[in-house]
XYZ file of C-alpha atoms in Angstrom:
434
model
C 3.133 8.155 -31.826
C 4.543 4.756 -32.837
C 1.019 3.461 -33.469
C 0.322 6.409 -35.790
C 3.565 5.808 -37.667
C 2.854 2.106 -38.033
C -0.543 2.871 -39.546
C 1.036 5.393 -41.892
C 3.621 2.909 -43.123
C 1.044 0.197 -43.688
C -1.371 2.524 -45.500
C 1.352 3.769 -47.807
C 2.753 0.448 -48.946
C -0.468 -1.577 -49.000
C -1.482 -3.032 -52.321
C -5.032 -1.671 -52.212
C -4.955 1.433 -54.483
C -7.913 2.955 -52.610
C -5.541 3.665 -49.738
C -2.854 5.489 -51.693
C -2.745 9.240 -51.951
C -1.160 9.051 -55.391
C -0.620 5.826 -57.232
C 1.145 6.526 -60.479
C -0.424 4.290 -63.138
C 1.570 1.072 -63.099
C 0.879 -2.577 -63.812
C -0.515 -4.571 -60.845
C 2.170 -5.885 -58.507
C 2.211 -8.318 -55.584
C 1.859 -6.619 -52.191
C 5.087 -5.344 -50.701
C 6.065 -7.055 -47.432
C 4.907 -4.759 -44.663
C 6.813 -6.724 -42.007
C 10.151 -5.579 -43.377
C 9.146 -1.975 -42.899
C 7.445 -2.262 -39.554
C 9.625 -4.725 -37.682
C 11.545 -1.954 -35.921
C 8.578 0.376 -35.447
C 7.664 0.569 -31.796
C 11.166 -0.191 -30.542
C 12.708 3.279 -30.526
C 11.783 6.681 -31.863
C 14.993 6.860 -33.866
C 14.308 3.521 -35.545
C 10.814 4.636 -36.475
C 12.055 7.873 -37.978
C 14.627 5.982 -40.018
C 11.787 4.132 -41.725
C 10.052 7.274 -42.954
C 12.435 7.934 -45.810
C 11.834 4.378 -47.029
C 8.157 4.952 -47.848
C 8.707 7.025 -50.981
C 11.643 4.794 -51.924
C 9.315 1.791 -51.883
C 6.902 3.643 -54.139
C 9.799 4.408 -56.469
C 10.841 0.742 -56.445
C 7.315 -0.315 -57.403
C 7.261 2.217 -60.216
C 10.606 1.025 -61.591
C 9.720 -2.665 -61.431
C 6.372 -2.144 -63.157
C 7.676 0.069 -65.975
C 11.216 -1.033 -66.914
C 10.797 0.023 -70.539
C 9.843 3.610 -69.799
C 11.398 4.415 -66.411
C 14.843 3.927 -64.897
C 16.745 5.290 -61.893
C 19.406 7.970 -61.826
C 22.648 7.245 -59.911
C 20.921 8.317 -56.664
C 17.903 6.062 -57.149
C 15.457 8.765 -58.256
C 13.008 7.822 -61.023
C 13.650 9.305 -64.452
C 12.184 8.852 -67.912
C 14.267 6.169 -69.603
C 16.756 7.377 -72.214
C 15.780 11.043 -71.880
C 17.960 13.999 -70.940
C 16.925 17.639 -70.756
C 18.744 20.593 -72.271
C 17.434 23.987 -71.206
C 17.889 26.685 -73.833
C 20.911 25.036 -75.447
C 22.821 26.929 -78.087
C 22.616 25.814 -81.700
C 26.323 24.984 -81.548
C 25.787 22.760 -78.490
C 22.952 20.896 -80.206
C 24.959 20.405 -83.394
C 27.834 19.032 -81.337
C 25.525 16.688 -79.414
C 23.931 15.359 -82.589
C 27.353 14.813 -84.136
C 28.168 12.565 -81.157
C 25.048 10.475 -81.648
C 22.462 12.237 -79.474
C 18.962 12.575 -80.935
C 16.503 15.393 -80.333
C 13.316 13.577 -79.277
C 11.124 16.657 -78.890
C 11.330 20.382 -78.188
C 9.092 22.993 -76.625
C 9.089 26.731 -76.116
C 8.191 27.853 -72.616
C 6.457 31.072 -73.619
C 6.930 34.059 -71.347
C 9.465 32.192 -69.237
C 11.848 32.679 -72.138
C 13.205 29.132 -72.268
C 13.559 26.515 -74.950
C 13.526 22.930 -73.626
C 14.979 20.097 -75.685
C 14.633 16.421 -74.791
C 17.604 14.371 -75.958
C 18.118 10.633 -76.387
C 21.634 9.277 -75.712
C 23.567 7.319 -78.347
C 22.814 3.570 -78.447
C 24.394 1.462 -75.665
C 25.529 4.539 -73.730
C 24.392 4.704 -70.107
C 22.231 7.649 -69.134
C 24.766 8.780 -66.520
C 27.641 8.753 -69.003
C 25.511 10.588 -71.548
C 24.752 13.360 -69.060
C 28.437 13.696 -68.171
C 29.313 14.042 -71.853
C 26.766 16.797 -72.407
C 27.942 18.733 -69.367
C 31.610 18.340 -70.211
C 31.084 19.434 -73.814
C 29.050 22.496 -72.769
C 29.976 23.531 -69.191
C 27.902 26.713 -69.435
C 24.761 24.818 -70.461
C 21.962 23.389 -68.315
C 21.531 19.633 -68.643
C 19.893 17.054 -66.399
C 17.783 13.915 -66.257
C 14.060 14.062 -66.935
C 13.188 13.371 -63.303
C 9.725 12.198 -62.232
C 7.998 13.939 -59.298
C 5.499 12.274 -56.976
C 2.788 13.191 -54.484
C 3.227 12.832 -50.723
C 0.669 11.504 -48.235
C -2.286 9.147 -47.903
C -6.006 9.236 -48.644
C -8.415 6.676 -47.217
C -11.929 6.216 -48.627
C -15.021 5.617 -46.563
C -16.685 8.983 -46.104
C -20.159 9.791 -47.368
C -21.161 11.292 -50.657
C -21.913 14.975 -50.794
C -25.506 15.897 -49.859
C -25.579 18.303 -52.776
C -26.802 17.069 -56.144
C -23.933 16.093 -58.360
C -23.146 18.684 -61.003
C -20.383 19.807 -63.305
C -17.892 22.578 -62.715
C -18.626 25.784 -64.565
C -17.312 25.838 -68.119
C -14.617 28.038 -69.565
C -17.280 29.998 -71.444
C -18.529 31.336 -68.123
C -15.123 32.725 -67.220
C -15.756 35.997 -69.037
C -18.355 36.815 -66.393
C -16.021 35.938 -63.557
C -12.995 38.125 -64.084
C -13.253 39.473 -60.555
C -13.083 36.020 -58.980
C -9.878 34.911 -57.248
C -7.818 32.455 -59.270
C -5.199 29.868 -58.380
C -3.076 27.421 -60.340
C -2.499 23.716 -59.759
C 0.220 21.450 -61.138
C -0.778 17.915 -60.216
C -2.647 14.864 -61.470
C -6.132 15.163 -62.975
C -9.188 16.607 -61.220
C -12.675 15.075 -61.122
C -14.417 18.260 -62.262
C -17.838 16.603 -61.932
C -17.500 16.333 -58.167
C -20.223 18.307 -56.320
C -17.542 20.216 -54.420
C -16.709 22.066 -57.646
C -20.242 23.093 -58.604
C -19.515 26.779 -57.878
C -15.972 26.796 -59.229
C -14.774 27.569 -62.719
C -12.149 25.011 -63.649
C -9.861 25.381 -66.649
C -8.009 22.163 -67.432
C -4.774 21.700 -69.358
C -2.781 18.700 -70.505
C -3.521 15.238 -71.929
C -4.893 16.562 -75.216
C -8.648 16.088 -75.361
C -8.716 13.599 -72.506
C -9.471 14.037 -68.802
C -7.847 11.609 -66.366
C -9.311 12.305 -62.937
C -7.354 11.093 -59.911
C -7.680 10.913 -56.152
C -4.670 13.134 -55.490
C -5.482 15.946 -57.902
C -9.144 15.957 -56.875
C -8.322 16.144 -53.171
C -5.818 18.977 -53.565
C -8.157 20.916 -55.880
C -11.031 20.628 -53.403
C -8.934 22.190 -50.665
C -8.262 25.092 -52.995
C -11.729 25.831 -54.424
C -14.193 23.183 -53.200
C -17.520 24.323 -51.705
C -20.256 21.830 -50.748
C -21.380 22.224 -47.165
C -20.414 20.918 -44.739
C -17.214 20.542 -46.757
C -15.417 23.664 -47.906
C -12.030 24.621 -49.267
C -10.491 28.060 -48.875
C -11.647 29.937 -51.979
C -15.363 30.479 -52.582
C -16.592 30.884 -56.192
C -13.092 30.868 -57.595
C -11.305 29.982 -60.817
C -8.941 27.021 -60.784
C -6.381 26.523 -63.537
C -5.549 22.832 -63.223
C -2.643 21.364 -65.182
C -2.523 17.571 -65.341
C 1.126 16.527 -65.674
C 0.399 12.787 -65.264
C -2.252 11.972 -67.895
C -2.486 8.405 -66.590
C 1.002 7.649 -67.938
C 3.790 5.812 -66.063
C 6.137 8.697 -66.832
C 3.676 11.281 -65.498
C 5.112 14.012 -63.337
C 8.282 14.380 -65.411
C 10.134 17.691 -65.525
C 9.294 18.424 -69.156
C 5.562 18.093 -68.404
C 5.888 20.323 -65.351
C 7.786 22.887 -67.404
C 4.998 22.998 -69.999
C 2.410 23.366 -67.239
C 4.286 26.287 -65.718
C 4.507 27.929 -69.132
C 0.725 27.615 -69.547
C 0.027 29.073 -66.108
C 2.455 31.903 -66.808
C 0.605 32.683 -70.032
C -2.667 32.773 -68.076
C -1.076 35.187 -65.555
C -1.983 32.987 -62.575
C -0.081 34.526 -59.689
C -0.207 31.643 -57.176
C 0.576 28.055 -58.200
C 0.258 25.009 -55.951
C 2.600 22.036 -56.426
C 1.976 19.141 -54.018
C 4.684 17.031 -55.656
C 8.228 16.235 -54.578
C 11.441 14.986 -56.098
C 15.187 15.684 -56.326
C 16.993 18.841 -57.271
C 16.979 19.231 -61.043
C 19.026 21.804 -62.927
C 16.355 22.554 -65.523
C 13.530 22.755 -62.987
C 15.601 25.017 -60.746
C 16.070 27.523 -63.582
C 12.376 27.450 -64.456
C 11.320 27.990 -60.838
C 13.793 30.876 -60.545
C 12.289 32.483 -63.650
C 8.804 32.152 -62.160
C 9.647 33.661 -58.795
C 11.724 36.441 -60.348
C 8.664 37.472 -62.366
C 6.539 37.682 -59.224
C 4.746 34.338 -59.349
C 4.288 32.577 -56.017
C 5.045 28.870 -56.093
C 3.611 27.038 -53.070
C 4.911 23.499 -52.539
C 4.668 20.627 -50.076
C 7.933 20.012 -48.202
C 7.497 16.229 -48.279
C 6.934 13.312 -45.943
C 10.344 11.622 -45.829
C 10.849 12.468 -42.161
C 12.557 15.218 -40.156
C 16.099 14.046 -40.942
C 15.593 13.551 -44.678
C 17.413 15.499 -47.349
C 15.490 18.484 -48.772
C 12.958 17.768 -51.504
C 12.058 19.997 -54.427
C 10.551 22.272 -55.665
C 9.749 23.284 -52.050
C 13.443 23.730 -51.222
C 14.266 26.121 -54.051
C 14.829 29.767 -53.026
C 11.688 31.927 -52.778
C 9.329 28.939 -52.997
C 6.734 28.883 -50.205
C 7.381 25.526 -48.541
C 4.500 24.127 -46.466
C 4.484 21.536 -43.693
C 1.446 19.876 -42.113
C -0.062 19.640 -38.632
C -2.774 17.444 -37.151
C -5.947 18.415 -35.294
C -3.901 19.086 -32.142
C -1.630 21.431 -34.076
C 1.321 19.073 -33.819
C 3.613 18.726 -36.811
C 3.218 15.387 -38.564
C 5.953 12.971 -37.567
C 6.686 12.291 -41.241
C 6.920 15.954 -42.297
C 10.250 17.357 -43.448
C 12.089 19.957 -41.401
C 14.478 22.693 -42.487
C 14.906 26.175 -43.898
C 12.469 25.326 -46.691
C 9.527 25.326 -44.254
C 7.774 28.689 -44.458
C 4.277 27.887 -43.150
C 2.333 25.109 -41.459
C -1.277 24.266 -42.315
C -3.750 21.465 -41.543
C -2.676 18.221 -43.188
C -4.158 15.426 -41.086
C -7.396 14.532 -39.304
C -9.108 16.215 -42.217
C -11.282 15.463 -45.238
C -10.978 16.274 -48.927
C -12.912 15.399 -52.077
C -12.396 11.960 -53.591
C -13.400 10.341 -56.847
C -17.033 9.629 -57.686
C -18.559 12.386 -55.574
C -17.153 10.944 -52.358
C -14.812 12.305 -49.712
C -11.694 10.826 -48.130
C -9.723 11.278 -44.946
C -6.311 12.626 -45.990
C -2.913 12.987 -44.403
C 0.319 14.535 -45.638
C 2.042 17.769 -46.578
C 0.394 17.486 -50.008
C -2.859 18.583 -48.416
C -1.443 21.433 -46.333
C 0.101 23.231 -49.311
C -3.202 24.053 -51.094
C -4.554 25.763 -47.976
C -1.584 28.136 -47.975
C -1.763 28.633 -51.742
C -5.444 29.573 -51.576
C -4.879 32.005 -48.711
C -2.187 33.752 -50.729
C -4.396 33.771 -53.827
C -7.023 35.728 -51.912
C -4.794 38.806 -51.951
C -2.424 38.314 -54.888
C -4.410 39.030 -58.050
C -1.573 39.253 -60.567
C 2.101 38.254 -60.547
C 4.248 41.055 -59.192
C 7.514 40.723 -57.205
C 6.657 43.438 -54.705
C 3.075 42.345 -54.174
C 4.137 38.704 -53.878
C 6.527 39.528 -51.063
C 3.872 41.638 -49.379
C 1.348 38.785 -49.591
C 3.754 36.378 -47.900
C 4.668 38.919 -45.227
C 1.008 39.627 -44.519
C 0.264 35.924 -44.131
C 3.300 35.503 -41.866
C 1.988 38.256 -39.593
C -1.288 36.364 -39.202
C 0.367 33.012 -38.531
C 0.046 31.336 -35.129
C 3.539 30.799 -33.729
C 3.715 27.131 -32.694
C 7.418 26.474 -32.208
C 10.283 28.544 -30.840
C 9.627 32.257 -30.963
C 9.806 33.547 -34.521
C 10.408 31.479 -37.631
C 11.739 27.969 -36.972
C 12.704 24.862 -38.929
C 9.597 22.871 -37.976
C 6.648 25.267 -38.369
C 8.210 28.136 -40.318
C 6.377 31.351 -39.492
C 3.614 29.277 -37.912
C 0.163 27.867 -38.540
C -2.287 29.383 -41.005
C -5.684 28.230 -42.248
C -6.576 26.262 -39.122
C -10.286 26.966 -39.617
C -10.283 25.179 -42.973
C -9.702 21.717 -41.524
C -12.867 19.665 -42.022
C -13.138 16.783 -39.553
C -13.750 13.531 -41.451
C -16.363 12.619 -38.833
C -18.534 15.446 -40.149
C -18.804 13.698 -43.519
C -19.289 10.087 -42.492
C -22.552 8.293 -43.236
């Protein structure tokens, strides 16, 4: 187990971007010293587990050092968009008061059917972001204010598998969607998808975000392929399906921020996509919590990765919000990944290691992490949930729970939730090697 953990730590902090599941676009940096992370690995199990929470923190440190003008840390060390605070559906009186005290409204957006208005505020000059947030909350205790937190992917992807044997093509266009109304559909909030990958030749992919530009990425492509990819011998869960993919990164250092996620959720709500996969993690955020609550109350199913900070780590979000379907990951032997989070947020387990997923340029990669287990659960739920509905959403989850393989203590537990689902959808990387 220690050898596996050591490899995981090295793969995550290595400078080679080909070995990172999600590298937010940052300026090149010198390699981080691996010795500092791994010097205690192999001594005791407890010491090894203590290192797990450091992996994401190192990624955050890299992000902050590379982008000091656009990103800073909140008081707990979480990355946030510099000089930006969120106000969710503030009253006109609250905004007038804030502007009178020197706050500026940077931008605003309406979140459609979710019924929210999101304002992004800039603090007065020379005021710290923490003090600015305290002022807003003190002046309007009934309001919802928070930092514009940045959310990140969780896991690793290693290149080296063969190209698909199927001729490279392009995913079906939106114009074809009128003839595919009966197809299952699923939503994705992530980084960009390489829609030209052969795995998507039978899928209809609707993209959103980044204006007229497409910024394909390893992470978004891998997660999307596990949802709707079909190119034998590789296959995802949904065959001939529609994917509504929202890119909330757009190749920007501040990608994955709450305001971008909020806009993506509003778009998916407008499209009436009942099941939405989010393989991203971050801290609790007051604005995001309200938006997620509005989604689940309306009968949308949000499926999220629980994170890879280790079994003793604090809960990560959005997986830990009430009524979100939190997903952990298991390996080929059906053992929970050592780095996977534990807790009440875990609802299901799915394959998340010793498996392959689509990569950039028509290739495939071996992947590991809870990021890659979540889409399997999301796609299984999307098979039965056609439209958002509170009653039907609950029934879909209950039905999946009844089919789950109980791996831990009898009944639902903090490690595997209701148990393992989607075991047959794990594609062994060996099957795709040259």
